[in-house]
PDB file of C-alpha atoms in Angstrom:
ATOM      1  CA  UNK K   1     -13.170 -44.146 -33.031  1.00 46.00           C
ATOM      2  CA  UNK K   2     -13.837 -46.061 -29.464  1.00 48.00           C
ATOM      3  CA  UNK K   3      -9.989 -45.029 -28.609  1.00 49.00           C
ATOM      4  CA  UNK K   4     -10.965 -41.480 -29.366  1.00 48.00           C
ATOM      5  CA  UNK K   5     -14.109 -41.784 -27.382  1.00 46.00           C
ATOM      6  CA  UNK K   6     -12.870 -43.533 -24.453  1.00 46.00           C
ATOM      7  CA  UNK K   7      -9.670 -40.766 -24.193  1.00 44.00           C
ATOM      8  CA  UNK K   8     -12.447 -38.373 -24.073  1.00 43.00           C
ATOM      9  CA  UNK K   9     -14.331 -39.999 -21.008  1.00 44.00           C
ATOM     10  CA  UNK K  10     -11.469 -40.541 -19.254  1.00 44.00           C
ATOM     11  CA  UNK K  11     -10.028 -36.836 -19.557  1.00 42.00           C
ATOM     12  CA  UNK K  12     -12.335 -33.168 -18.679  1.00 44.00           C
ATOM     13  CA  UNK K  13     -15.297 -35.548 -19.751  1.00 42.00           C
ATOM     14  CA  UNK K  14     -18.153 -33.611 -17.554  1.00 44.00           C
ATOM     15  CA  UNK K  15     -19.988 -36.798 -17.481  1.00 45.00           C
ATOM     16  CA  UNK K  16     -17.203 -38.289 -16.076  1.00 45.00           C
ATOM     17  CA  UNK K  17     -16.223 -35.486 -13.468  1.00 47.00           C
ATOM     18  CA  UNK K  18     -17.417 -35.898  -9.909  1.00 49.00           C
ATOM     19  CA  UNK K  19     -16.917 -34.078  -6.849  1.00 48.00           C
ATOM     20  CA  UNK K  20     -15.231 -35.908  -3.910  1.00 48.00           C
ATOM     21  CA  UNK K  21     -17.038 -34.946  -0.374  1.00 47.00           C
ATOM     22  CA  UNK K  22     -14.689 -33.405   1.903  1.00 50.00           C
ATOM     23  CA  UNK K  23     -11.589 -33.228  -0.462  1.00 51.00           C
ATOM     24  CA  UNK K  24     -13.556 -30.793  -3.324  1.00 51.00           C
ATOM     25  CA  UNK K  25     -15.522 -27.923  -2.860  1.00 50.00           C
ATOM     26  CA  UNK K  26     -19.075 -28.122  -2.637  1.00 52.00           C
ATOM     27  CA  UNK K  27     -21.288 -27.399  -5.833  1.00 51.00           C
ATOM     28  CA  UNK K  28     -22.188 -23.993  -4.787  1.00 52.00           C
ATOM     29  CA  UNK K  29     -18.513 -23.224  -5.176  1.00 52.00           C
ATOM     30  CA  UNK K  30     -18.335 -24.557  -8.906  1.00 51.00           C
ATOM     31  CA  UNK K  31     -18.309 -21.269 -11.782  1.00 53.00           C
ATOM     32  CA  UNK K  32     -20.325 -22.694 -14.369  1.00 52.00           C
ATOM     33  CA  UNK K  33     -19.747 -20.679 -17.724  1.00 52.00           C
ATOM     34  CA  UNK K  34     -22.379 -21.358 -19.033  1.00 52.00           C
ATOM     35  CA  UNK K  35     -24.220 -19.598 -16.212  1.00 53.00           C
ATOM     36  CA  UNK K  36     -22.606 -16.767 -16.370  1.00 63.00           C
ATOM     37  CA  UNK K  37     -23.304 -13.966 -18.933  1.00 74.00           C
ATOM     38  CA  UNK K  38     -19.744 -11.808 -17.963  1.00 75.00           C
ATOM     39  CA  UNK K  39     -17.555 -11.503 -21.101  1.00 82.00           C
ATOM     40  CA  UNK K  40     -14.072 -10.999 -21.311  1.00 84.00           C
ATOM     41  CA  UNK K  41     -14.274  -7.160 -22.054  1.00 85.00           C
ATOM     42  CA  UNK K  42     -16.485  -6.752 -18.637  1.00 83.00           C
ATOM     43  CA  UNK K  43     -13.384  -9.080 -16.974  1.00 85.00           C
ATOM     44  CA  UNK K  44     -10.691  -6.471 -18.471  1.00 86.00           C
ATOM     45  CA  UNK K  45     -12.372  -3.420 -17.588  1.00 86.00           C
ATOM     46  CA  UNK K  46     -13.135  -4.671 -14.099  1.00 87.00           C
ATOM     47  CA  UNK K  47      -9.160  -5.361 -14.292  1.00 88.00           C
ATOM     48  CA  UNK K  48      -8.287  -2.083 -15.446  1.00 90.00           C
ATOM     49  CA  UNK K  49     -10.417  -0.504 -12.982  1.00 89.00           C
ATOM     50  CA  UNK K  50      -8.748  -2.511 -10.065  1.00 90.00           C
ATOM     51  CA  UNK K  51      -5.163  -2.008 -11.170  1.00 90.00           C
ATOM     52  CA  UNK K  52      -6.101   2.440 -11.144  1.00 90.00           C
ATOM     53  CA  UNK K  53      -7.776   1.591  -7.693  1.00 90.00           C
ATOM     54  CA  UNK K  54      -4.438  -0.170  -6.739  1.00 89.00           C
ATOM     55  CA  UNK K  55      -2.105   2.698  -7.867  1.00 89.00           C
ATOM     56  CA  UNK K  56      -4.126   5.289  -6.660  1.00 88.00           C
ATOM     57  CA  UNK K  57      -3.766   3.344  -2.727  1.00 89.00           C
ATOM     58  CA  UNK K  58       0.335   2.847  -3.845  1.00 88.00           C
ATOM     59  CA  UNK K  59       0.170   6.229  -4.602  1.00 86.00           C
ATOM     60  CA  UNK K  60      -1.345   7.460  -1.332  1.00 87.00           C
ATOM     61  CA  UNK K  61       0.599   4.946   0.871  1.00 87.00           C
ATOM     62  CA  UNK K  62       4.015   6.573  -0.075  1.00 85.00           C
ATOM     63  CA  UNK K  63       2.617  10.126   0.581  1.00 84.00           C
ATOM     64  CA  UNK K  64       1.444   9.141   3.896  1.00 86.00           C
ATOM     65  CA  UNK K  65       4.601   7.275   4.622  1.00 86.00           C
ATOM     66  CA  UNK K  66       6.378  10.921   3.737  1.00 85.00           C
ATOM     67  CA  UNK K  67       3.817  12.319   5.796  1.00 85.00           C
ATOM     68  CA  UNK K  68       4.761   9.991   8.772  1.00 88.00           C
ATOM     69  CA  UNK K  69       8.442  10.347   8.592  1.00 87.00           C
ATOM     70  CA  UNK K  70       7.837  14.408   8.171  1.00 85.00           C
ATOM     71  CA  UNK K  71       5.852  14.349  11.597  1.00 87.00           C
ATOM     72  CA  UNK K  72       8.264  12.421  13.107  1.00 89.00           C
ATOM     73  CA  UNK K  73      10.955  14.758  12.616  1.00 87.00           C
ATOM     74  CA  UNK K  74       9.163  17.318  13.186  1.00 86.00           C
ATOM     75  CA  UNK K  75       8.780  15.884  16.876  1.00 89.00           C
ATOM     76  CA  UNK K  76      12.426  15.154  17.516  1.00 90.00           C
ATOM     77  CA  UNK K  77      13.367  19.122  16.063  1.00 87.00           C
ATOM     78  CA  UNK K  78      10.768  20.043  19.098  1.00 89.00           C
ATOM     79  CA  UNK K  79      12.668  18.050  21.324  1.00 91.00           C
ATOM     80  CA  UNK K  80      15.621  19.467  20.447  1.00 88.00           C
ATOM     81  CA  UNK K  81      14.676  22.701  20.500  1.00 88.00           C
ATOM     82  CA  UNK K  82      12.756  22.512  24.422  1.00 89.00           C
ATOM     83  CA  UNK K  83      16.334  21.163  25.581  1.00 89.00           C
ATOM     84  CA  UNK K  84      18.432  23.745  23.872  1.00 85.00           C
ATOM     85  CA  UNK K  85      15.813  26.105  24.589  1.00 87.00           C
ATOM     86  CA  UNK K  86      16.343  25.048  28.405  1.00 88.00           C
ATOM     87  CA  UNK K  87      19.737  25.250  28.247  1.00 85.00           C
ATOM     88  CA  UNK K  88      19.969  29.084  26.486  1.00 85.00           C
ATOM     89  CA  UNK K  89      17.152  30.068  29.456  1.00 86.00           C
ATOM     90  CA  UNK K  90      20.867  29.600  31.909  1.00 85.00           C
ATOM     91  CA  UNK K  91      23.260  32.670  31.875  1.00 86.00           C
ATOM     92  CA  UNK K  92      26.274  32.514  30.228  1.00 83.00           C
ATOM     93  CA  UNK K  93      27.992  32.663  33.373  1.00 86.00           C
ATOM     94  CA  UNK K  94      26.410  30.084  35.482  1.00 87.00           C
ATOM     95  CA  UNK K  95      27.133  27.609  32.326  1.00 85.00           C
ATOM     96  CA  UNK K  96      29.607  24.862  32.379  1.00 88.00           C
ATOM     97  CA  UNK K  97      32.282  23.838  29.821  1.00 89.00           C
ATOM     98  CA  UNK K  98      29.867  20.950  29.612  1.00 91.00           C
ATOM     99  CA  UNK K  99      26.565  22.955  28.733  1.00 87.00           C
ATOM    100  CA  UNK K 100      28.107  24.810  26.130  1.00 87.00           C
ATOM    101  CA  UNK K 101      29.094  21.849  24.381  1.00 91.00           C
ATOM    102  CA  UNK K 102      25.708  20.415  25.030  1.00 90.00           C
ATOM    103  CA  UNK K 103      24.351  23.467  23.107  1.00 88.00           C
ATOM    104  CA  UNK K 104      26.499  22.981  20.224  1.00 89.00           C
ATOM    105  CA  UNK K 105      25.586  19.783  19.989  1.00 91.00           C
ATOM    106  CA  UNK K 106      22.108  20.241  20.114  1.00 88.00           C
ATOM    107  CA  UNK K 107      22.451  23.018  17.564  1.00 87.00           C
ATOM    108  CA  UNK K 108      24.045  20.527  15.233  1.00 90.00           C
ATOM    109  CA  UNK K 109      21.526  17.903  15.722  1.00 90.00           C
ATOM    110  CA  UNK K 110      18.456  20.145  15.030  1.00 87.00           C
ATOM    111  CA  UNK K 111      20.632  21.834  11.884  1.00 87.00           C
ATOM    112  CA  UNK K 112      20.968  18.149  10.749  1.00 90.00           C
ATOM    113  CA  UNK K 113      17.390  17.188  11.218  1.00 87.00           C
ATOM    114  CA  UNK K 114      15.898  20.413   9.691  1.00 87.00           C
ATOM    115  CA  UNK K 115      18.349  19.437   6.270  1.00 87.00           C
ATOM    116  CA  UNK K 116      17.179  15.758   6.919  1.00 87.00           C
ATOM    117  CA  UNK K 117      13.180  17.506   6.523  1.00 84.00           C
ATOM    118  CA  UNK K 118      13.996  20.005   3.858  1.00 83.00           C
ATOM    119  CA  UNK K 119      15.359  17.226   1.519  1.00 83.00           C
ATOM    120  CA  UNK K 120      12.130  14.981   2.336  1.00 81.00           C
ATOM    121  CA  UNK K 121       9.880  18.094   1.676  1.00 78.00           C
ATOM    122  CA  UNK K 122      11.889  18.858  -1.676  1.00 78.00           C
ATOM    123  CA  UNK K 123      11.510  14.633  -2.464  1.00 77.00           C
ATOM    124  CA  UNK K 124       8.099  14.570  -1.834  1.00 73.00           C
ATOM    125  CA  UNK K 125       7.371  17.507  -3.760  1.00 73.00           C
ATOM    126  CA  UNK K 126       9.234  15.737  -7.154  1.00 74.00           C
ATOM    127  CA  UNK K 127       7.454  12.383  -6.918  1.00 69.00           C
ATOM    128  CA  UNK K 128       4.072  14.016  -6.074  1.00 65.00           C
ATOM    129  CA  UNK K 129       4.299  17.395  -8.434  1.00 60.00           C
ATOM    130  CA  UNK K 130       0.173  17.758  -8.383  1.00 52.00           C
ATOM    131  CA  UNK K 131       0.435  18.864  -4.971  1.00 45.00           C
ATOM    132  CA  UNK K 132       1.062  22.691  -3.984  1.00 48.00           C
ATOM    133  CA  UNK K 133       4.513  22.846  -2.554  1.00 46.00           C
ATOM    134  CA  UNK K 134       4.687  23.924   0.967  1.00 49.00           C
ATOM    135  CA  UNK K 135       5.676  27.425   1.785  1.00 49.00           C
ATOM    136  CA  UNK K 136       9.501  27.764   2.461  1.00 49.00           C
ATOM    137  CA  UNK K 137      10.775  27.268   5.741  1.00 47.00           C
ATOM    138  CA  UNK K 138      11.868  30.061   7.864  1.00 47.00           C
ATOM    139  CA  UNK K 139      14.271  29.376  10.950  1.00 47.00           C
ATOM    140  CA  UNK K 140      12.631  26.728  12.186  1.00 46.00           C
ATOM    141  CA  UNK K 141       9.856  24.165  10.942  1.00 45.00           C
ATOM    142  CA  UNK K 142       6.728  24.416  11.679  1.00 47.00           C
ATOM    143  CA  UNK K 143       5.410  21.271  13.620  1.00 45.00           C
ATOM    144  CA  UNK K 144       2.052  19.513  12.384  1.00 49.00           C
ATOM    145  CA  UNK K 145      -0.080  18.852  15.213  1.00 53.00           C
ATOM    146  CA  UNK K 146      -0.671  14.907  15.834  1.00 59.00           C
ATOM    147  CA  UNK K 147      -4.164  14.823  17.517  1.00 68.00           C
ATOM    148  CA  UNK K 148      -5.385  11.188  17.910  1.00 68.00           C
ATOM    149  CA  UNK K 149      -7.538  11.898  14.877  1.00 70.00           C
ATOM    150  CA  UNK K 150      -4.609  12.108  12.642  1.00 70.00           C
ATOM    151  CA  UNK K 151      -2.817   8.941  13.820  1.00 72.00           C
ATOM    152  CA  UNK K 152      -6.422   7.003  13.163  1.00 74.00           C
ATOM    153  CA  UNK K 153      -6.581   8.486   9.939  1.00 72.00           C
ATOM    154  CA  UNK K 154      -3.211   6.796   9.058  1.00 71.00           C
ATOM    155  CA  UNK K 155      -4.288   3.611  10.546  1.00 72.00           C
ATOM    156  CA  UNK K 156      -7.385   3.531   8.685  1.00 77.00           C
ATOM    157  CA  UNK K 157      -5.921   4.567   5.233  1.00 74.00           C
ATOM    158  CA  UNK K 158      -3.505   1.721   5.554  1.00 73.00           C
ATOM    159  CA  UNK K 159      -6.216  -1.126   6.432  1.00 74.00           C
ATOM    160  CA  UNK K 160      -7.906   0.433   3.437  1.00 76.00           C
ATOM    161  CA  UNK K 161      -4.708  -0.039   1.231  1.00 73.00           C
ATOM    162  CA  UNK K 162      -4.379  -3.557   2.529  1.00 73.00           C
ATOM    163  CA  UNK K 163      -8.083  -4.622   2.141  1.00 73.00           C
ATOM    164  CA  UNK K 164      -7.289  -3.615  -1.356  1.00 73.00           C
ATOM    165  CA  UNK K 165      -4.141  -5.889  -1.953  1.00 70.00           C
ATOM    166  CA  UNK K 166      -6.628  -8.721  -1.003  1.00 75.00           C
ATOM    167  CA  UNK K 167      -9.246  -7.572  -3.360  1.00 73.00           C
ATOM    168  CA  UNK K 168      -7.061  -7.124  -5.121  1.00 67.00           C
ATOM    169  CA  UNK K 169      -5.253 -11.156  -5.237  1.00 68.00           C
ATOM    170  CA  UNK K 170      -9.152 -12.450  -5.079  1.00 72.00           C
ATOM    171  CA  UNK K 171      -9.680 -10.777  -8.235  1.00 68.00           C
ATOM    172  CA  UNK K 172      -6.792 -12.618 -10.009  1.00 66.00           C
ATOM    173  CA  UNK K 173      -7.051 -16.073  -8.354  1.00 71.00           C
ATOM    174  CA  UNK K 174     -10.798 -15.634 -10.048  1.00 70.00           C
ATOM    175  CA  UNK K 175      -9.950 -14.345 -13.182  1.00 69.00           C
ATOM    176  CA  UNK K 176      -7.426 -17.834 -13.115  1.00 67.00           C
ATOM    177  CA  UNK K 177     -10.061 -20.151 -12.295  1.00 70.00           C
ATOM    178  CA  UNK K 178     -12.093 -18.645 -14.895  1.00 68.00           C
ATOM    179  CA  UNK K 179      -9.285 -18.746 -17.613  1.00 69.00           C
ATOM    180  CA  UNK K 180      -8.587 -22.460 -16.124  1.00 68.00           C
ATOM    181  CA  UNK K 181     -12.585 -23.271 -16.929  1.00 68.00           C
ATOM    182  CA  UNK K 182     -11.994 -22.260 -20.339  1.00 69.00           C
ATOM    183  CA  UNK K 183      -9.487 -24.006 -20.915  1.00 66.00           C
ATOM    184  CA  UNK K 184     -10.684 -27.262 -19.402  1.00 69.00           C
ATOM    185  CA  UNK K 185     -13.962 -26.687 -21.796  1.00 67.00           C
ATOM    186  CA  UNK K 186     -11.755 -25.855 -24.824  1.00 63.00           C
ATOM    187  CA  UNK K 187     -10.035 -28.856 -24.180  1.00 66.00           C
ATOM    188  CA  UNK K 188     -12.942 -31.262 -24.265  1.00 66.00           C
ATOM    189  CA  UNK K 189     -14.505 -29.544 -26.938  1.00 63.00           C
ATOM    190  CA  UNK K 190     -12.183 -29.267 -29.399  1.00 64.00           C
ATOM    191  CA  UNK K 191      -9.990 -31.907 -27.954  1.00 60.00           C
ATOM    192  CA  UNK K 192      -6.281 -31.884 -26.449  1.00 54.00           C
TER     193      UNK K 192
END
């Protein structure tokens, strides 16, 4: 019976636990359980409610990412289409050998890039289906204006995603410290 009890002392005993200065956190840091009156349902649903939160911001990050990459090409097409646009402002017979094949090239290049847009329109539209499809190109794309206000927008919305990620890994380095209480009380309750 005294190896029992001195086993007991010497391991998750809370008469034997002390708190180091300076290599421990202080006391105002310690979860007591027995303060606290949350239950493992309110843990769980506050889980569950995180984890929607989460995928709702995954969610939201890929459709501005498709958003992003849609502006962008939709800013090298208006490139494109200024210097072709230049180049078809010259007569045909002031043009050199080496215009012409500028033009063609260009031609190809915005061809390629207004594929490259369709098929990221047509992708976006399949992993997001609750969203109205846009209305079907014509000749050329449209281009989305990109006022400041749109760019902070993005900015914001991804600080937002990323404030949740560390919510996010706060929430489950509690909910372990928590478990890891339990435990530690199970243990020198009921013994190892």
């Amino acid at each position: 019976m005294e190896e029992e009890r001195k086993s007991s002392q010497q391991y998750g005993a809370l008469d034997q636990t002390e708190l180091h200065r300076g290599t421990e956190k202080s006391t105002e840091d310690v979860i007591s359980m027995a303060d606290s009156t949350v239950t493992i349902e309110d843990i769980e649903g506050e889980l569950f409610r995180i984890e929607r939160i989460r995928e709702v911001l995954v969610r939201r990050e890929s459709e501005l990412r498709y958003m992003m990459d849609d502006i962008q090409l939709c800013k090298e097409i208006t490139k494109l289409k200024q210097e072709l646009q230049r180049l078809v402002t010259i007569p045909d017979t002031d043009k050199s050998t080496e215009d012409r094949e500028k033009e063609e090239e260009l031609l190809k290049q915005i061809n390629k890039l207004v594929e490259t847009r369709d098929f990221l329109v047509d992708d976006l539209c399949s992993h997001f289906p609750y969203k109205q499809r846009p209305p079907q190109q014509t000749d050329s794309p449209t281009v989305m204006s990109t006022t400041p206000w749109t760019i902070i927008f993005l900015y914001i919305s991804f600080v937002m995603l990323f404030v949740v990620y560390i919510i996010h890994f706060i929430f489950h380095i509690s909910i372990l410290k928590v478990t890891l209480l339990i435990f530690r009380k199970f243990t020198v309750v009921y013994g190892s």
